[in-house]
Short mmCIF file of C-alpha atoms in Angstrom, two decimals:
data_model
loop_
_atom_site.label_atom_id
_atom_site.label_comp_id
_atom_site.label_asym_id
_atom_site.label_seq_id
_atom_site.Cartn_x
_atom_site.Cartn_y
_atom_site.Cartn_z
CA LEU A 24 28.46 -71.63 -104.92
CA GLN A 25 27.69 -73.82 -102.13
CA TRP A 26 23.87 -74.30 -102.14
CA HIS A 27 23.50 -77.37 -99.86
CA ASN A 28 25.13 -79.93 -97.44
CA ASP A 29 23.88 -82.98 -99.28
CA ALA A 30 22.98 -84.18 -102.98
CA VAL A 31 21.02 -81.57 -105.10
CA TRP A 32 17.98 -83.81 -106.49
CA GLY A 33 16.10 -80.90 -108.04
CA ILE A 34 16.70 -77.82 -110.08
CA ALA A 35 14.56 -75.44 -112.35
CA PHE A 36 14.60 -71.88 -113.57
CA SER A 37 11.57 -69.13 -112.65
CA PRO A 38 9.57 -68.49 -116.16
CA ASP A 39 11.25 -65.17 -116.01
CA GLY A 40 15.03 -66.74 -115.80
CA SER A 41 15.93 -64.50 -113.13
CA LYS A 42 15.94 -66.97 -110.53
CA ILE A 43 17.07 -70.73 -109.98
CA VAL A 44 15.57 -73.10 -107.33
CA SER A 45 17.09 -76.02 -106.05
CA GLY A 46 16.30 -78.86 -103.71
CA SER A 47 18.47 -81.18 -101.75
CA GLU A 48 18.31 -84.47 -99.82
CA ASP A 49 19.04 -82.42 -96.57
CA GLY A 50 15.96 -81.03 -96.84
CA THR A 51 16.60 -77.47 -97.70
CA ILE A 52 15.55 -75.59 -100.97
CA LYS A 53 16.96 -72.33 -102.22
CA ILE A 54 15.96 -69.73 -104.58
CA TRP A 55 18.88 -67.57 -105.71
CA ASP A 56 19.78 -65.26 -108.40
CA THR A 57 23.22 -64.26 -109.44
CA THR A 58 24.01 -62.21 -106.27
CA ALA A 59 21.88 -63.79 -103.67
CA THR A 60 19.95 -66.87 -102.21
CA ALA A 61 16.39 -67.31 -100.38
CA ASP A 62 16.28 -70.30 -98.02
CA ILE A 63 13.33 -72.59 -97.63
CA ASN A 64 13.37 -75.18 -94.78
CA PRO A 65 10.21 -76.93 -95.10
CA ASP A 66 9.98 -79.92 -92.74
CA ARG A 67 13.82 -81.07 -93.36
CA ASN A 68 12.83 -84.00 -95.32
CA GLY A 69 14.79 -84.57 -98.25
CA VAL A 70 13.66 -82.61 -101.36
CA HIS A 71 13.36 -84.92 -104.60
CA SER A 72 11.62 -82.43 -107.25
CA VAL A 73 11.22 -78.81 -107.46
CA ALA A 74 9.30 -76.50 -110.13
CA PHE A 75 8.19 -72.73 -110.44
CA GLY A 76 4.54 -71.74 -110.72
CA PRO A 77 3.46 -70.30 -114.37
CA ASP A 78 3.69 -66.75 -112.74
CA GLY A 79 7.03 -67.47 -110.72
CA THR A 80 5.74 -66.22 -107.79
CA THR A 81 5.21 -70.12 -106.05
CA VAL A 82 7.71 -72.91 -106.01
CA LEU A 83 6.38 -76.50 -105.99
CA LEU A 84 8.71 -78.93 -104.09
CA VAL A 85 8.34 -82.98 -103.67
CA GLU A 86 10.25 -84.50 -100.85
CA SER A 87 11.34 -87.71 -100.23
CA THR A 88 8.32 -88.70 -98.34
CA GLY A 89 6.21 -88.31 -101.11
CA ASN A 90 4.61 -85.36 -100.15
CA LEU A 91 4.24 -81.76 -101.84
CA GLN A 92 4.48 -78.50 -100.94
CA ILE A 93 3.72 -74.97 -102.50
CA CYS A 94 5.88 -72.30 -100.86
CA ASP A 95 6.25 -68.92 -101.70
CA ALA A 96 8.94 -67.79 -104.31
CA ILE A 97 10.04 -64.56 -102.52
CA SER A 98 9.63 -64.96 -98.22
CA GLY A 99 9.64 -68.73 -98.43
CA ASP A 100 6.52 -69.24 -96.66
CA ARG A 101 4.60 -72.24 -97.04
CA LEU A 102 1.57 -71.93 -98.68
CA GLY A 103 -0.16 -75.19 -99.04
CA ALA A 104 0.78 -79.05 -98.69
CA PHE A 105 -0.21 -82.02 -100.28
CA GLN A 106 -0.44 -85.97 -98.86
CA GLY A 107 1.75 -87.86 -101.31
CA GLU A 108 2.68 -91.79 -101.47
CA TYR A 109 5.57 -92.53 -99.75
CA GLY A 110 7.93 -94.59 -101.51
CA ARG A 111 7.20 -93.51 -105.07
CA GLU A 112 9.71 -91.47 -106.43
CA VAL A 113 8.73 -88.73 -108.43
CA LYS A 114 10.12 -87.72 -111.97
CA SER A 115 8.50 -84.31 -112.44
CA VAL A 116 5.73 -81.85 -111.56
CA VAL A 117 3.75 -79.73 -113.72
CA PHE A 118 0.95 -76.82 -112.96
CA SER A 119 -1.61 -76.00 -114.79
CA VAL A 120 -1.63 -72.41 -116.37
CA ASP A 121 -4.13 -71.00 -113.93
CA GLN A 122 -2.49 -73.04 -111.07
CA THR A 123 -5.53 -74.65 -110.28
CA LYS A 124 -4.26 -78.52 -110.96
CA ILE A 125 -1.04 -80.18 -110.36
CA GLY A 126 0.29 -82.93 -111.88
CA VAL A 127 3.07 -85.28 -110.96
CA ILE A 128 4.80 -88.07 -112.82
CA PHE A 129 6.11 -90.81 -110.97
CA TYR A 130 9.35 -93.08 -112.23
CA ASP A 131 6.89 -96.00 -112.18
CA GLY A 132 5.08 -94.21 -115.41
CA ARG A 133 2.17 -93.44 -113.39
CA VAL A 134 0.46 -90.02 -113.28
CA ARG A 135 -1.38 -88.32 -110.25
CA ILE A 136 -3.23 -85.06 -110.46
CA TRP A 137 -4.07 -82.86 -107.34
CA ASP A 138 -6.46 -79.98 -106.85
CA GLY A 139 -3.65 -76.88 -106.61
CA ILE A 140 -6.59 -74.90 -104.38
CA THR A 141 -8.00 -77.44 -101.90
CA ALA A 142 -4.52 -79.52 -101.91
CA MET A 143 -7.02 -82.73 -102.48
CA PRO A 144 -5.56 -85.75 -104.55
CA LEU A 145 -8.28 -85.74 -107.71
CA HIS A 146 -6.98 -89.04 -109.77
CA ASN A 147 -4.61 -91.44 -110.53
CA VAL A 148 -3.69 -92.08 -114.26
CA GLN A 149 -2.64 -94.88 -115.94
CA ILE A 150 -2.71 -96.13 -119.59
CA GLY A 151 -2.27 -99.84 -119.37
CA GLU A 152 0.73 -100.99 -119.20
CA GLN A 153 2.55 -98.20 -120.86
CA SER A 154 5.06 -95.56 -118.78
CA ILE A 155 3.76 -92.07 -118.96
CA GLN A 156 6.82 -89.31 -119.55
CA ARG A 157 5.51 -86.44 -120.59
CA ILE A 158 2.28 -84.57 -119.33
CA ALA A 159 0.58 -81.09 -120.15
CA PHE A 160 -2.55 -79.50 -119.09
CA SER A 161 -4.69 -77.55 -121.68
CA PRO A 162 -5.28 -73.79 -120.95
CA ASP A 163 -8.40 -74.28 -119.10
CA ALA A 164 -6.99 -77.07 -116.95
CA SER A 165 -9.98 -79.36 -118.24
CA ARG A 166 -7.82 -81.58 -120.04
CA LEU A 167 -3.95 -83.41 -119.77
CA ALA A 168 -2.12 -84.91 -122.64
CA LEU A 169 0.07 -87.50 -121.79
CA GLY A 170 3.04 -88.74 -123.75
CA THR A 171 4.29 -92.42 -123.16
CA GLU A 172 7.85 -94.08 -123.54
CA GLU A 173 5.90 -96.40 -125.94
CA GLY A 174 5.47 -93.25 -128.22
CA THR A 175 1.47 -92.73 -128.10
CA VAL A 176 -0.48 -89.91 -127.12
CA ASN A 177 -3.53 -89.85 -124.96
CA ILE A 178 -5.94 -87.27 -123.77
CA TRP A 179 -7.27 -87.50 -120.26
CA ASP A 180 -10.63 -85.61 -119.05
CA VAL A 181 -9.40 -84.30 -115.72
CA THR A 182 -12.77 -83.64 -114.61
CA GLN A 183 -14.65 -86.74 -115.14
CA GLY A 184 -11.10 -88.72 -114.27
CA ARG A 185 -11.49 -90.77 -117.49
CA LEU A 186 -9.21 -91.34 -120.96
CA ILE A 187 -11.00 -89.82 -123.72
CA TYR A 188 -8.67 -90.63 -126.49
CA GLY A 189 -5.68 -93.03 -126.86
CA PRO A 190 -3.54 -94.58 -127.41
CA LEU A 191 -2.67 -92.24 -130.56
CA ARG A 192 0.20 -93.32 -132.35
CA GLY A 193 1.82 -90.85 -135.22
CA SER A 194 5.21 -90.15 -136.84
CA VAL A 195 6.80 -90.67 -133.19
CA HIS A 196 7.20 -94.45 -132.49
CA ARG A 197 9.01 -94.26 -128.97
CA ASN A 198 9.49 -92.53 -126.11
CA ILE A 199 7.72 -88.98 -126.40
CA ARG A 200 10.03 -86.18 -125.30
CA PHE A 201 8.00 -82.81 -125.13
CA ILE A 202 4.21 -82.54 -125.32
CA GLN A 203 2.04 -79.16 -125.41
CA PHE A 204 -1.13 -78.05 -126.21
CA SER A 205 -1.53 -74.98 -128.67
CA SER A 206 -2.93 -71.77 -126.65
CA ASP A 207 -6.42 -72.61 -127.59
CA GLY A 208 -6.31 -75.81 -126.49
CA THR A 209 -7.71 -76.87 -130.02
CA GLU A 210 -4.33 -78.97 -130.88
CA ILE A 211 -1.49 -81.29 -129.30
CA VAL A 212 1.90 -81.03 -130.54
CA ALA A 213 4.31 -84.17 -129.50
CA GLY A 214 7.59 -85.12 -130.41
CA ASP A 215 11.13 -86.84 -129.77
CA PHE A 216 14.70 -86.27 -129.69
CA ASP A 217 14.98 -88.10 -133.17
CA GLY A 218 13.07 -85.03 -134.77
CA SER A 219 9.79 -86.60 -135.25
CA VAL A 220 6.77 -83.65 -134.54
CA ASP A 221 3.16 -84.59 -134.60
CA ILE A 222 0.36 -82.41 -134.49
CA TRP A 223 -3.39 -83.78 -133.60
CA ASP A 224 -6.74 -82.47 -133.21
CA ALA A 225 -7.58 -82.35 -129.33
CA GLY A 226 -11.14 -82.82 -129.94
CA LYS A 227 -11.01 -85.08 -132.69
CA ALA A 228 -8.24 -87.10 -131.96
CA VAL A 229 -7.23 -86.82 -135.84
CA LEU A 230 -3.61 -86.58 -136.99
CA LEU A 231 -3.30 -83.16 -138.69
CA ASN A 232 0.34 -83.15 -139.67
CA LEU A 233 3.68 -84.54 -139.27
CA GLN A 234 7.13 -83.36 -139.48
CA GLN A 235 10.62 -84.71 -139.89
CA TYR A 236 13.54 -82.50 -138.29
CA HIS A 237 17.05 -83.76 -137.66
CA GLY A 238 19.19 -82.98 -134.73
CA ASP A 239 18.54 -81.95 -131.43
CA VAL A 240 15.38 -80.77 -131.21
CA VAL A 241 13.29 -78.59 -129.10
CA LEU A 242 9.63 -77.96 -128.86
CA PRO A 243 8.64 -75.39 -131.91
CA SER A 244 6.35 -72.08 -131.43
CA ILE A 245 3.66 -71.26 -133.63
CA ALA A 246 2.50 -68.20 -134.72
CA PHE A 247 -0.25 -67.37 -137.07
CA SER A 248 -0.70 -64.99 -140.12
CA PRO A 249 -3.20 -61.97 -139.59
CA ASP A 250 -5.35 -63.74 -142.26
CA GLY A 251 -5.32 -67.29 -140.73
CA THR A 252 -4.22 -68.77 -143.74
CA ARG A 253 -0.20 -69.09 -142.87
CA ILE A 254 1.62 -70.86 -139.53
CA VAL A 255 4.98 -69.96 -138.83
CA TRP A 256 7.12 -72.40 -136.49
CA TYR A 257 10.27 -71.11 -135.31
CA LEU A 258 12.47 -74.13 -133.68
CA ASP A 259 15.86 -73.41 -132.40
CA ARG A 260 17.59 -70.91 -135.31
CA THR A 261 14.90 -71.66 -138.03
CA ILE A 262 11.90 -70.02 -139.32
CA ARG A 263 9.77 -72.10 -141.37
CA MET A 264 6.19 -71.16 -142.87
CA TRP A 265 3.40 -73.50 -143.57
CA ASP A 266 0.06 -73.51 -145.39
CA ALA A 267 -2.21 -73.86 -142.24
CA ALA A 268 -4.84 -75.84 -144.25
CA THR A 269 -2.81 -78.43 -145.93
CA GLY A 270 0.67 -78.53 -143.71
CA THR A 271 2.66 -78.04 -146.82
CA GLN A 272 6.07 -75.80 -146.07
CA LEU A 273 5.87 -72.44 -148.11
CA GLY A 274 9.07 -71.29 -149.66
CA GLN A 275 12.34 -71.91 -147.96
CA SER A 276 13.33 -71.98 -144.42
CA LEU A 277 14.49 -68.93 -143.21
CA ARG A 278 17.80 -68.80 -141.43
CA GLY A 279 20.15 -65.90 -140.16
CA HIS A 280 20.30 -65.71 -136.47
CA ASP A 281 22.65 -67.03 -134.19
CA ALA A 282 21.16 -68.40 -131.47
CA ASN A 283 17.49 -70.00 -130.67
CA ILE A 284 14.65 -67.80 -131.71
CA THR A 285 12.54 -66.70 -128.95
CA CYS A 286 9.54 -64.75 -130.78
CA VAL A 287 8.02 -63.62 -133.93
CA ALA A 288 5.12 -61.35 -135.57
CA PHE A 289 3.73 -60.78 -138.68
CA SER A 290 2.86 -57.37 -139.99
CA SER A 291 -0.49 -56.14 -140.41
CA ASP A 292 -0.54 -57.23 -144.27
CA GLY A 293 1.05 -60.41 -143.70
CA SER A 294 3.89 -59.10 -146.14
CA LYS A 295 6.86 -59.30 -143.35
CA ILE A 296 7.69 -61.18 -140.39
CA VAL A 297 10.10 -59.71 -137.26
CA SER A 298 11.96 -62.47 -135.12
CA GLY A 299 13.70 -61.93 -131.76
CA SER A 300 16.14 -64.55 -130.52
CA GLU A 301 18.70 -65.24 -127.93
CA ASP A 302 21.47 -63.54 -129.89
CA SER A 303 19.94 -60.25 -128.70
CA THR A 304 19.08 -59.29 -132.13
CA VAL A 305 15.76 -58.63 -134.13
CA ARG A 306 15.46 -59.25 -137.69
CA ILE A 307 12.67 -58.45 -140.37
CA TRP A 308 11.83 -61.14 -143.00
CA ASP A 309 10.20 -60.86 -146.46
CA VAL A 310 7.55 -63.45 -146.72
CA ALA A 311 7.64 -63.40 -150.26
CA ALA A 312 11.14 -63.50 -150.76
CA CYS A 313 11.68 -66.08 -148.32
CA ARG A 314 14.90 -63.98 -146.86
CA HIS A 315 15.50 -61.47 -144.52
CA SER A 316 15.09 -58.12 -146.15
CA SER A 317 17.86 -56.38 -143.68
CA ASN A 318 20.67 -56.36 -141.62
CA SER A 319 19.82 -57.78 -138.11
CA LEU A 320 19.01 -55.04 -135.74
CA GLN A 321 21.46 -55.36 -132.65
CA ARG A 322 20.08 -54.96 -129.03
CA ASP A 323 22.37 -54.93 -126.00
CA ASP A 324 23.19 -57.97 -124.11
CA GLU A 325 19.71 -59.84 -123.59
CA MET A 326 17.70 -62.21 -125.40
CA VAL A 327 14.45 -60.87 -126.98
CA SER A 328 11.06 -61.36 -125.30
CA GLY A 329 8.56 -59.86 -127.26
CA VAL A 330 8.40 -58.08 -130.60
CA ALA A 331 5.42 -56.61 -132.89
CA PHE A 332 4.70 -54.11 -135.99
CA SER A 333 3.06 -50.68 -135.70
CA PRO A 334 -0.17 -50.87 -137.49
CA ASP A 335 1.36 -49.08 -140.54
CA GLY A 336 4.47 -51.55 -140.71
CA SER A 337 6.44 -48.64 -140.86
CA LYS A 338 8.15 -49.43 -137.00
CA MET A 339 8.73 -52.17 -134.69
CA ILE A 340 8.79 -52.55 -130.94
CA SER A 341 10.78 -55.18 -129.45
CA GLY A 342 11.39 -56.17 -125.62
CA SER A 343 13.59 -58.02 -123.64
CA TYR A 344 14.28 -60.34 -120.36
CA ASP A 345 16.04 -57.27 -118.87
CA GLY A 346 12.57 -55.19 -119.10
CA THR A 347 14.23 -53.13 -121.87
CA ILE A 348 11.79 -51.83 -124.69
CA LYS A 349 13.14 -50.67 -128.15
CA ILE A 350 11.28 -49.08 -131.00
CA TRP A 351 13.18 -49.59 -134.49
CA ASP A 352 12.29 -48.07 -137.88
CA ALA A 353 13.48 -50.52 -140.57
CA THR A 354 17.41 -50.00 -140.03
CA GLN A 355 17.96 -48.21 -136.44
CA VAL A 356 16.69 -47.79 -133.24
CA VAL A 357 14.66 -44.50 -133.19
CA ALA A 358 13.87 -45.01 -129.34
CA ASP A 359 15.19 -46.78 -126.26
CA LEU A 360 12.75 -47.30 -123.22
CA ASP A 361 14.53 -48.27 -119.92
CA PRO A 362 11.46 -49.07 -117.50
CA ASP A 363 13.64 -50.71 -115.24
CA ARG A 364 11.01 -53.38 -114.54
CA HIS A 365 10.42 -56.99 -114.75
CA ALA A 366 10.61 -59.29 -117.68
CA LEU A 367 8.32 -58.44 -120.78
CA HIS A 368 5.48 -60.23 -121.78
CA SER A 369 3.81 -58.48 -124.30
CA VAL A 370 4.34 -55.30 -126.14
CA ALA A 371 1.91 -53.52 -128.69
CA PHE A 372 1.11 -50.05 -130.65
CA ASN A 373 -2.32 -48.24 -130.10
CA PRO A 374 -3.83 -48.00 -133.61
CA ASP A 375 -2.17 -44.75 -134.61
CA GLY A 376 1.18 -45.66 -133.70
CA THR A 377 1.82 -42.92 -131.21
CA LYS A 378 1.86 -44.95 -128.11
CA VAL A 379 2.96 -47.77 -127.32
CA LEU A 380 1.94 -50.36 -124.41
CA ALA A 381 4.08 -53.05 -122.57
CA ILE A 382 3.08 -55.40 -119.49
CA ASP A 383 5.66 -57.44 -117.77
CA CYS A 384 5.42 -60.64 -115.88
CA THR A 385 4.31 -59.02 -112.70
CA GLY A 386 0.92 -58.01 -114.72
CA TYR A 387 2.64 -54.27 -114.49
CA LEU A 388 1.30 -52.19 -117.57
CA GLN A 389 3.27 -49.06 -119.12
CA ILE A 390 2.47 -46.49 -121.81
CA TYR A 391 5.22 -44.48 -123.89
CA ASP A 392 5.05 -42.21 -126.12
CA SER A 393 6.29 -43.91 -129.25
CA ILE A 394 8.18 -41.15 -130.74
CA SER A 395 10.12 -39.58 -127.59
CA GLY A 396 10.01 -42.97 -125.61
CA ASP A 397 8.44 -40.57 -122.33
CA PRO A 398 6.51 -42.40 -119.90
CA LEU A 399 2.98 -41.82 -120.00
CA ALA A 400 1.00 -43.91 -117.75
CA GLY A 401 1.64 -47.01 -115.60
CA HIS A 402 -0.59 -49.14 -113.94
CA THR A 403 -0.57 -52.90 -112.44
CA LEU A 404 -3.24 -54.72 -114.19
CA ALA A 405 -4.68 -56.69 -110.80
CA GLY A 406 -7.00 -59.79 -111.57
CA HIS A 407 -5.57 -62.07 -114.12
CA ILE A 408 -4.35 -65.35 -112.45
CA SER A 409 -2.40 -65.95 -115.75
CA ASN A 410 0.09 -64.10 -117.99
CA VAL A 411 -1.14 -61.58 -120.40
CA SER A 412 -0.66 -62.64 -123.55
CA LEU A 413 -2.46 -60.10 -125.89
CA ILE A 414 -2.87 -56.27 -124.89
CA ALA A 415 -4.72 -53.70 -127.25
CA PHE A 416 -5.92 -50.10 -127.20
CA SER A 417 -9.55 -49.20 -127.84
CA PRO A 418 -9.87 -46.84 -131.11
CA ASP A 419 -10.31 -43.77 -129.23
CA GLY A 420 -7.07 -44.70 -126.76
CA ARG A 421 -8.72 -44.30 -123.56
CA ARG A 422 -9.57 -48.02 -122.58
CA ILE A 423 -6.96 -50.97 -122.97
CA VAL A 424 -8.27 -54.47 -123.33
CA SER A 425 -5.96 -57.58 -122.24
CA VAL A 426 -6.12 -61.27 -122.92
CA SER A 427 -4.69 -63.71 -120.54
CA GLU A 428 -3.18 -67.26 -121.34
CA ASN A 429 -6.65 -68.91 -120.21
CA GLN A 430 -8.72 -67.00 -122.68
CA THR A 431 -10.08 -64.35 -120.08
CA VAL A 432 -10.41 -60.87 -121.06
CA ARG A 433 -10.63 -57.63 -119.41
CA VAL A 434 -11.20 -53.94 -119.91
CA TRP A 435 -9.27 -51.33 -118.25
CA ASP A 436 -9.58 -47.52 -118.01
CA ALA A 437 -6.30 -46.01 -119.75
CA ALA A 438 -5.71 -43.28 -117.64
CA THR A 439 -6.54 -44.78 -114.09
CA GLY A 440 -5.73 -48.32 -114.70
CA VAL A 441 -8.74 -49.65 -112.98
CA GLN A 442 -11.20 -52.61 -114.45
CA LEU A 443 -14.35 -51.80 -116.14
CA GLY A 444 -17.03 -54.26 -116.07
CA GLN A 445 -16.65 -57.97 -115.13
CA PRO A 446 -13.97 -60.09 -116.79
CA LEU A 447 -15.30 -62.10 -119.65
CA GLN A 448 -14.61 -65.80 -119.90
CA GLY A 449 -15.36 -68.41 -121.80
CA PHE A 450 -13.71 -68.00 -125.12
CA GLU A 451 -13.65 -70.84 -126.78
CA GLY A 452 -10.70 -71.24 -129.43
CA LYS A 453 -7.56 -69.26 -129.60
CA VAL A 454 -8.10 -65.18 -129.38
CA THR A 455 -6.01 -63.68 -132.06
CA SER A 456 -7.40 -59.97 -131.81
CA VAL A 457 -9.56 -58.25 -129.50
CA ASN A 458 -10.45 -54.65 -129.24
CA CYS A 459 -13.74 -52.73 -127.43
CA SER A 460 -15.93 -50.35 -128.70
CA SER A 461 -15.21 -46.42 -127.87
CA ASP A 462 -18.03 -46.12 -125.14
CA GLY A 463 -16.30 -49.43 -123.17
CA SER A 464 -19.74 -51.33 -124.05
CA LYS A 465 -18.81 -54.14 -126.37
CA ILE A 466 -15.88 -56.44 -127.01
CA VAL A 467 -15.13 -57.90 -130.30
CA SER A 468 -13.08 -60.70 -130.37
CA GLY A 469 -11.45 -62.70 -133.47
CA TYR A 470 -10.32 -66.22 -133.51
CA LYS A 471 -7.96 -68.34 -135.05
CA ASP A 472 -10.52 -70.10 -136.78
CA SER A 473 -11.61 -66.76 -138.68
CA THR A 474 -15.03 -66.48 -136.46
CA LEU A 475 -15.92 -63.00 -134.77
CA ARG A 476 -17.67 -62.51 -131.55
CA ILE A 477 -19.13 -59.90 -130.00
CA TRP A 478 -19.50 -59.72 -126.42
CA ASP A 479 -21.41 -57.22 -124.26
CA ILE A 480 -19.21 -56.30 -120.97
CA ALA A 481 -22.20 -55.34 -119.11
CA ALA A 482 -24.03 -58.69 -119.79
CA GLY A 483 -20.64 -60.64 -119.20
#
C-alpha cells in the first residue's frame, strides 16, 4: 500500500485494533483499515509521532515544528492545537484515560504535560540528569509515573507540578521499557526487557513485590480473586497465581494457549479461572489442581477480548474483537451471538443467569437471552468519558450499573437505557464489584481492599 510521499515517522493502532494511523514527513496523516483509508492534512508540516486517544475517536499528532494537533479519527477535522517547542524531537505521546491530560516525551529525556481540554501547557518535567523513557498517567490523571533510562521510577504530581517520590530503585537496574498504574491507581508496575518486574505502592513509594521473568517481556495484566486473597497475572502465554498479601507464587504456572493471553476471570467461588487468548480459544483452569480442566474451547478466527462466568459457574460468556459473543457450558457453545457491532469491552450475566450483558468500545450495550441468544434490548450508554470496565444488573433486573475506567459509576434503566440520577464520582480504590438496590436509590460498591461502601444516588 502506498500511504505517503515521504518517510513515515509515526504509526499506531487504534485501541480496538480495527484502524491504523500513520504520519509522514510530507505532512499527511492517513487512517485506514484493510479496505479503506481516511486522509488528514493538518498544516502540511512533517508529522513525527501519532497516537490514538483511549476511546479511538481522536488522533493526536506531533509535527516537525514541535506543535501538537488533535483530530477527529472519523472525519479528520482538527479539534484542537497545542503550541510546542521548535527543534525538540518528540519520542512518544500519551493520553490520560479521560483525555484531559497529554504527556509528551522528548528524545532529550524530558517530558511536557498539556491540558487536553484547553491546550495549555501545564508542566515541564525533568528528573535531574536522568533521561525519562516511559510515562503513564494514573486513572484520575492526577499523577504521572516516570520510568528512566537509569532504571528508576518517579511519581509526579500533575496538579501541583512537583515530584512526589523518586528516584526509586528496585530490581530494574537500567532502561525501564514499560510502566503502568493499576486500574485503581494504588500500584505501579515497571519493568525492562531483561524480565525484571517491580510492583510499587503508589501512595507510599514502597516496593511491594518483584519478579524475574526470562525472554521477551510484555506488560503483565492482573486479575483478583473474588475474595481478594489471590492475584492472577497473565503474561504472554502463561498464567501465574500469587498470594496477594505475601507475593508468593501459588502452585505451578498455567500453560496451554498457543498465543498471548488477553483476558482472565475467576468463577464466583474462586475455584476456576477462564482465559481467552489471541489464539481464538477459551480455556477453563482448575485453581486447586493448577491445570486446565477441559480441552480448549475453540472460537472462530478472532482473538478473545472478554470472558466471564455465570453466577452459578455452569456457563461462561466470551466476547471477541470482531463483536461476536458466545455462551459456553463446560465443553461446547450453547449460544452463538453475532450482534455485528464493534469490539467488545465487557460481558456479564444477570443474577439468575438468564440474560447476558455486553458493552462495546462505543458504549453500546446489548442485552440477550442466554438460552436462545435472542437480543432483548440495546442502548447507547451516553455519558461515560472513558471505557466501561464493569457492568452489572440490579437484583430485580430492572436497572444496570456501569463503572468506567476512571471509577465513575452510573445507573441506567434496563428497559429504556435512560440514566437514573447523577453519576457517582470520587471512588477511591479499585472497584471490583458493584450493584444497586431494587428501588434504584442506593449503590453498594466493593473494593480490592475488602471494604464496602454504600452510596445514596440522589445525594451523589
